[in-house]
Amino acid sequence: MEEAGKPEEACKLFLEAWDEATNDHEKFFAAHYVARHQNNVSDRLKWLETALQFALKLDDATVKSAFPALYAKIAQCYDELNEPDKAKQHYKLAALSKDNPVDNGPFYHGTRADLRVGDLLTPGGDSNYEADLKMNHIYFTALVNGAGLAAALAKGDNRERVYIVEPTGSFENDPNVTDKKFPGNPTRSYRSLAPLKIVGEVSEWVRQTPEEIQKWRERLADLLPKKMDSYLGRFSSAAFFLTTM
């Protein structure tokens, strides 16, 4: 309903979801979406604070990644309500929660490159999907199946490889997919300006059928001519797949 341009019907469905929610996760998501459809700033603030209340109860990296945007939106509400002290407090909380994502991995990177334990994956390399494009960041994910799909879609004839990687420096939520279709970073997709160290390799993940891979290739081919470079990082970390399914 939301994507079909029917916000009132969407809000009604989200309110029903709120009423039917049976756990803190469901309450968090429902409150988040209800807040998005509130035109009155006081109502929007109430639902945002409700979403925050349930998010704080959850020890979940995917939910914690929603904190920066959630605090910032609450701060904006206080700005509109002319409560500068509370706005300042929440802007500060937004900045503090924007540090390294709280995710301990393990992390994966999918590719067709033949690499060994101890090798470094560095930013500035060629894109796996478009010739002559350099990637400013190195992308990775905590979802092994997503990394496997990224490997299947990478260019080249080598076999698909999914490496276990460790960040050697700070990293951030992939901004291409965080707080987009879903609050936070449910795909657990990240990027870094520092190298990733290969510490192992996995051979088991849920593999797509040849027909499914072809459909993804067609979607990728539709994106590339449009010069939508920001999408390429999503394919590197396989974040895009979950957010567009």
Short mmCIF file of C-alpha atoms in Angstrom, two decimals:
data_model
loop_
_atom_site.label_atom_id
_atom_site.label_comp_id
_atom_site.label_asym_id
_atom_site.label_seq_id
_atom_site.Cartn_x
_atom_site.Cartn_y
_atom_site.Cartn_z
CA MET A 1 0.00 0.00 0.00
CA GLU A 2 2.81 2.38 0.89
CA GLU A 3 4.61 1.88 -2.43
CA ALA A 4 1.30 1.98 -4.31
CA GLY A 5 0.73 5.55 -3.16
CA LYS A 6 -2.02 4.74 -0.66
CA PRO A 7 -0.62 6.08 2.63
CA GLU A 8 -3.93 6.06 4.52
CA GLU A 9 -4.56 2.40 3.74
CA ALA A 10 -0.93 1.62 4.59
CA CYS A 11 -1.26 3.36 7.96
CA LYS A 12 -4.40 1.36 8.71
CA LEU A 13 -2.57 -1.89 7.97
CA PHE A 14 0.38 -0.87 10.16
CA LEU A 15 -1.98 -0.02 13.03
CA GLU A 16 -3.52 -3.47 12.65
CA ALA A 17 -0.02 -4.93 12.72
CA TRP A 18 0.65 -3.01 15.92
CA ASP A 19 -2.50 -4.38 17.55
CA GLU A 20 -1.62 -7.93 16.51
CA ALA A 21 2.10 -7.78 17.37
CA THR A 22 3.10 -10.45 19.86
CA ASN A 23 6.74 -9.57 20.64
CA ASP A 24 9.09 -6.60 20.95
CA HIS A 25 10.49 -7.06 17.44
CA GLU A 26 7.05 -6.86 15.87
CA LYS A 27 6.10 -3.90 18.09
CA PHE A 28 9.26 -2.05 17.05
CA PHE A 29 8.65 -2.50 13.32
CA ALA A 30 4.95 -1.68 13.54
CA ALA A 31 5.53 1.50 15.58
CA HIS A 32 8.25 2.59 13.16
CA TYR A 33 5.94 2.32 10.17
CA VAL A 34 2.99 3.91 11.95
CA ALA A 35 5.23 6.88 12.82
CA ARG A 36 6.11 7.36 9.14
CA HIS A 37 2.44 7.98 8.35
CA GLN A 38 1.70 10.57 11.03
CA ASN A 39 1.16 14.10 9.72
CA ASN A 40 0.81 15.60 13.18
CA VAL A 41 4.24 16.11 14.73
CA SER A 42 3.09 15.21 18.25
CA ASP A 43 1.61 11.95 17.02
CA ARG A 44 4.74 11.23 15.02
CA LEU A 45 6.90 11.85 18.09
CA LYS A 46 4.73 9.55 20.21
CA TRP A 47 5.14 6.66 17.76
CA LEU A 48 8.86 7.28 17.27
CA GLU A 49 9.42 7.19 21.02
CA THR A 50 7.34 4.03 21.19
CA ALA A 51 9.51 2.44 18.51
CA LEU A 52 12.61 3.51 20.43
CA GLN A 53 11.24 2.02 23.65
CA PHE A 54 10.94 -1.42 22.06
CA ALA A 55 14.22 -1.12 20.16
CA LEU A 56 16.08 -0.48 23.40
CA LYS A 57 14.72 -3.74 24.80
CA LEU A 58 16.19 -5.77 21.95
CA ASP A 59 19.78 -7.00 22.00
CA ASP A 60 19.92 -7.13 18.22
CA ALA A 61 22.56 -5.59 15.94
CA THR A 62 20.07 -5.13 13.10
CA VAL A 63 17.79 -3.09 15.35
CA LYS A 64 20.58 -1.12 17.01
CA SER A 65 21.62 0.10 13.57
CA ALA A 66 18.33 2.01 13.47
CA PHE A 67 19.25 4.15 16.50
CA PRO A 68 21.02 7.02 14.66
CA ALA A 69 18.08 7.71 12.35
CA LEU A 70 15.55 7.11 15.12
CA TYR A 71 17.18 9.57 17.51
CA ALA A 72 17.59 12.11 14.68
CA LYS A 73 13.91 11.89 13.74
CA ILE A 74 12.91 12.36 17.38
CA ALA A 75 15.22 15.38 17.55
CA GLN A 76 13.56 16.85 14.44
CA CYS A 77 10.17 16.47 16.10
CA TYR A 78 11.38 18.37 19.15
CA ASP A 79 12.75 21.06 16.84
CA GLU A 80 9.31 21.43 15.27
CA LEU A 81 7.73 21.55 18.72
CA ASN A 82 10.17 24.31 19.73
CA GLU A 83 11.86 22.27 22.44
CA PRO A 84 15.54 22.95 21.62
CA ASP A 85 17.02 21.30 24.72
CA LYS A 86 15.36 17.95 24.00
CA ALA A 87 16.23 18.30 20.33
CA LYS A 88 19.90 18.88 21.18
CA GLN A 89 19.90 15.88 23.53
CA HIS A 90 18.57 13.55 20.84
CA TYR A 91 20.86 14.90 18.12
CA LYS A 92 23.73 14.08 20.47
CA LEU A 93 22.39 10.56 21.00
CA ALA A 94 22.11 10.15 17.23
CA ALA A 95 25.76 11.12 16.80
CA LEU A 96 26.93 8.84 19.62
CA SER A 97 25.08 5.83 18.22
CA LYS A 98 26.58 6.34 14.78
CA ASP A 99 29.91 4.81 15.82
CA ASN A 100 30.96 1.33 14.70
CA PRO A 101 27.94 -0.94 14.24
CA VAL A 102 27.38 -3.37 17.09
CA ASP A 103 27.87 -6.56 15.09
CA ASN A 104 30.45 -9.17 16.01
CA GLY A 105 30.08 -11.19 12.83
CA PRO A 106 31.30 -13.51 11.49
CA PHE A 107 31.55 -11.52 8.26
CA TYR A 108 31.67 -12.71 4.66
CA HIS A 109 32.67 -11.42 1.24
CA GLY A 110 31.52 -13.11 -1.96
CA THR A 111 33.66 -13.03 -5.10
CA ARG A 112 35.19 -15.21 -7.81
CA ALA A 113 38.75 -14.17 -6.99
CA ASP A 114 41.14 -16.97 -6.00
CA LEU A 115 42.52 -15.82 -2.65
CA ARG A 116 44.19 -17.34 0.40
CA VAL A 117 43.98 -16.96 4.15
CA GLY A 118 45.99 -13.91 5.15
CA ASP A 119 45.30 -11.99 1.94
CA LEU A 120 43.78 -8.53 2.19
CA LEU A 121 40.76 -7.26 0.31
CA THR A 122 41.34 -3.54 -0.17
CA PRO A 123 39.18 -0.61 -1.29
CA GLY A 124 39.98 0.99 -4.62
CA GLY A 125 39.72 -2.25 -6.57
CA ASP A 126 37.66 -2.90 -9.67
CA SER A 127 33.96 -3.52 -9.32
CA ASN A 128 32.83 -7.13 -9.60
CA TYR A 129 30.01 -5.98 -11.84
CA GLU A 130 31.05 -3.08 -14.08
CA ALA A 131 34.28 -2.58 -16.00
CA ASP A 132 36.39 0.52 -15.33
CA LEU A 133 34.61 1.31 -12.08
CA LYS A 134 36.71 1.65 -8.93
CA MET A 135 35.12 0.96 -5.56
CA ASN A 136 35.96 3.49 -2.84
CA HIS A 137 34.90 1.10 -0.10
CA ILE A 138 35.15 -2.63 0.48
CA TYR A 139 31.77 -4.19 1.19
CA PHE A 140 30.88 -7.22 3.30
CA THR A 141 27.95 -8.83 5.07
CA ALA A 142 27.18 -11.00 8.06
CA LEU A 143 24.77 -13.10 5.96
CA VAL A 144 26.57 -15.99 4.31
CA ASN A 145 23.77 -16.61 1.79
CA GLY A 146 23.91 -13.00 0.66
CA ALA A 147 27.66 -13.26 0.14
CA GLY A 148 27.10 -16.46 -1.82
CA LEU A 149 24.66 -14.72 -4.14
CA ALA A 150 27.12 -11.85 -4.63
CA ALA A 151 29.76 -14.42 -5.61
CA ALA A 152 27.41 -16.02 -8.12
CA LEU A 153 26.77 -12.65 -9.78
CA ALA A 154 30.40 -11.53 -9.86
CA LYS A 155 32.03 -11.35 -13.27
CA GLY A 156 34.56 -13.97 -14.34
CA ASP A 157 34.67 -17.69 -14.96
CA ASN A 158 36.31 -18.79 -11.71
CA ARG A 159 34.24 -20.70 -9.20
CA GLU A 160 32.20 -18.88 -6.61
CA ARG A 161 34.06 -18.17 -3.38
CA VAL A 162 32.78 -16.95 -0.04
CA TYR A 163 35.54 -15.85 2.29
CA ILE A 164 35.31 -15.26 6.01
CA VAL A 165 36.77 -11.80 6.61
CA GLU A 166 37.77 -9.58 9.51
CA PRO A 167 37.71 -5.77 9.28
CA THR A 168 41.12 -4.25 10.00
CA GLY A 169 39.67 -0.83 10.77
CA SER A 170 36.41 0.93 11.46
CA PHE A 171 33.36 0.17 9.37
CA GLU A 172 29.85 1.53 8.95
CA ASN A 173 26.40 0.37 7.99
CA ASP A 174 26.03 0.34 4.22
CA PRO A 175 24.14 3.63 3.70
CA ASN A 176 22.67 2.37 0.43
CA VAL A 177 20.36 0.01 2.29
CA THR A 178 20.27 1.13 5.93
CA ASP A 179 17.00 2.81 6.94
CA LYS A 180 15.59 2.43 3.44
CA LYS A 181 12.82 -0.10 2.95
CA PHE A 182 13.25 -1.36 6.51
CA PRO A 183 14.43 0.42 9.68
CA GLY A 184 18.05 -0.17 10.56
CA ASN A 185 20.25 -2.64 8.72
CA PRO A 186 18.36 -5.96 8.61
CA THR A 187 20.66 -7.26 5.87
CA ARG A 188 23.69 -6.74 8.17
CA SER A 189 25.59 -5.14 5.29
CA TYR A 190 28.64 -2.99 5.92
CA ARG A 191 31.42 -1.09 4.19
CA SER A 192 34.89 0.04 5.18
CA LEU A 193 37.74 2.19 3.92
CA ALA A 194 40.15 -0.21 5.61
CA PRO A 195 41.15 -3.62 4.21
CA LEU A 196 39.39 -6.84 5.09
CA LYS A 197 41.62 -9.73 6.12
CA ILE A 198 40.70 -13.18 4.85
CA VAL A 199 40.68 -15.61 7.78
CA GLY A 200 38.83 -18.55 6.25
CA GLU A 201 36.43 -19.78 3.62
CA VAL A 202 33.02 -21.43 3.63
CA SER A 203 31.71 -23.90 1.09
CA GLU A 204 28.12 -24.30 2.26
CA TRP A 205 25.40 -21.74 1.65
CA VAL A 206 21.95 -21.68 0.07
CA ARG A 207 22.61 -21.43 -3.65
CA GLN A 208 20.26 -19.87 -6.17
CA THR A 209 19.09 -21.88 -9.17
CA PRO A 210 20.46 -20.96 -12.63
CA GLU A 211 17.06 -19.43 -13.44
CA GLU A 212 17.14 -17.27 -10.32
CA ILE A 213 20.70 -16.17 -11.05
CA GLN A 214 19.66 -15.17 -14.56
CA LYS A 215 16.83 -13.05 -13.19
CA TRP A 216 19.29 -11.25 -10.90
CA ARG A 217 21.66 -10.70 -13.81
CA GLU A 218 18.86 -9.12 -15.79
CA ARG A 219 18.03 -6.80 -12.91
CA LEU A 220 21.68 -5.86 -12.58
CA ALA A 221 21.91 -5.20 -16.32
CA ASP A 222 18.93 -2.85 -16.05
CA LEU A 223 20.63 -0.85 -13.30
CA LEU A 224 24.12 -0.47 -14.72
CA PRO A 225 23.30 1.57 -17.85
CA LYS A 226 21.60 4.12 -15.61
CA LYS A 227 24.96 4.86 -13.90
CA MET A 228 23.44 4.11 -10.52
CA ASP A 229 26.87 3.60 -9.00
CA SER A 230 25.54 3.58 -5.47
CA TYR A 231 23.82 0.27 -6.17
CA LEU A 232 27.11 -1.44 -6.94
CA GLY A 233 28.15 -1.50 -3.32
CA ARG A 234 24.91 -3.24 -2.55
CA PHE A 235 25.77 -6.04 -4.91
CA SER A 236 29.24 -6.30 -3.41
CA SER A 237 27.73 -6.97 -0.01
CA ALA A 238 24.56 -8.59 -1.32
CA ALA A 239 22.49 -6.15 0.71
CA PHE A 240 20.47 -5.10 -2.30
CA PHE A 241 18.96 -8.52 -2.75
CA LEU A 242 17.03 -8.60 0.50
CA THR A 243 15.84 -5.00 0.22
CA THR A 244 14.38 -5.43 -3.26
CA MET A 245 12.79 -8.85 -2.99
#
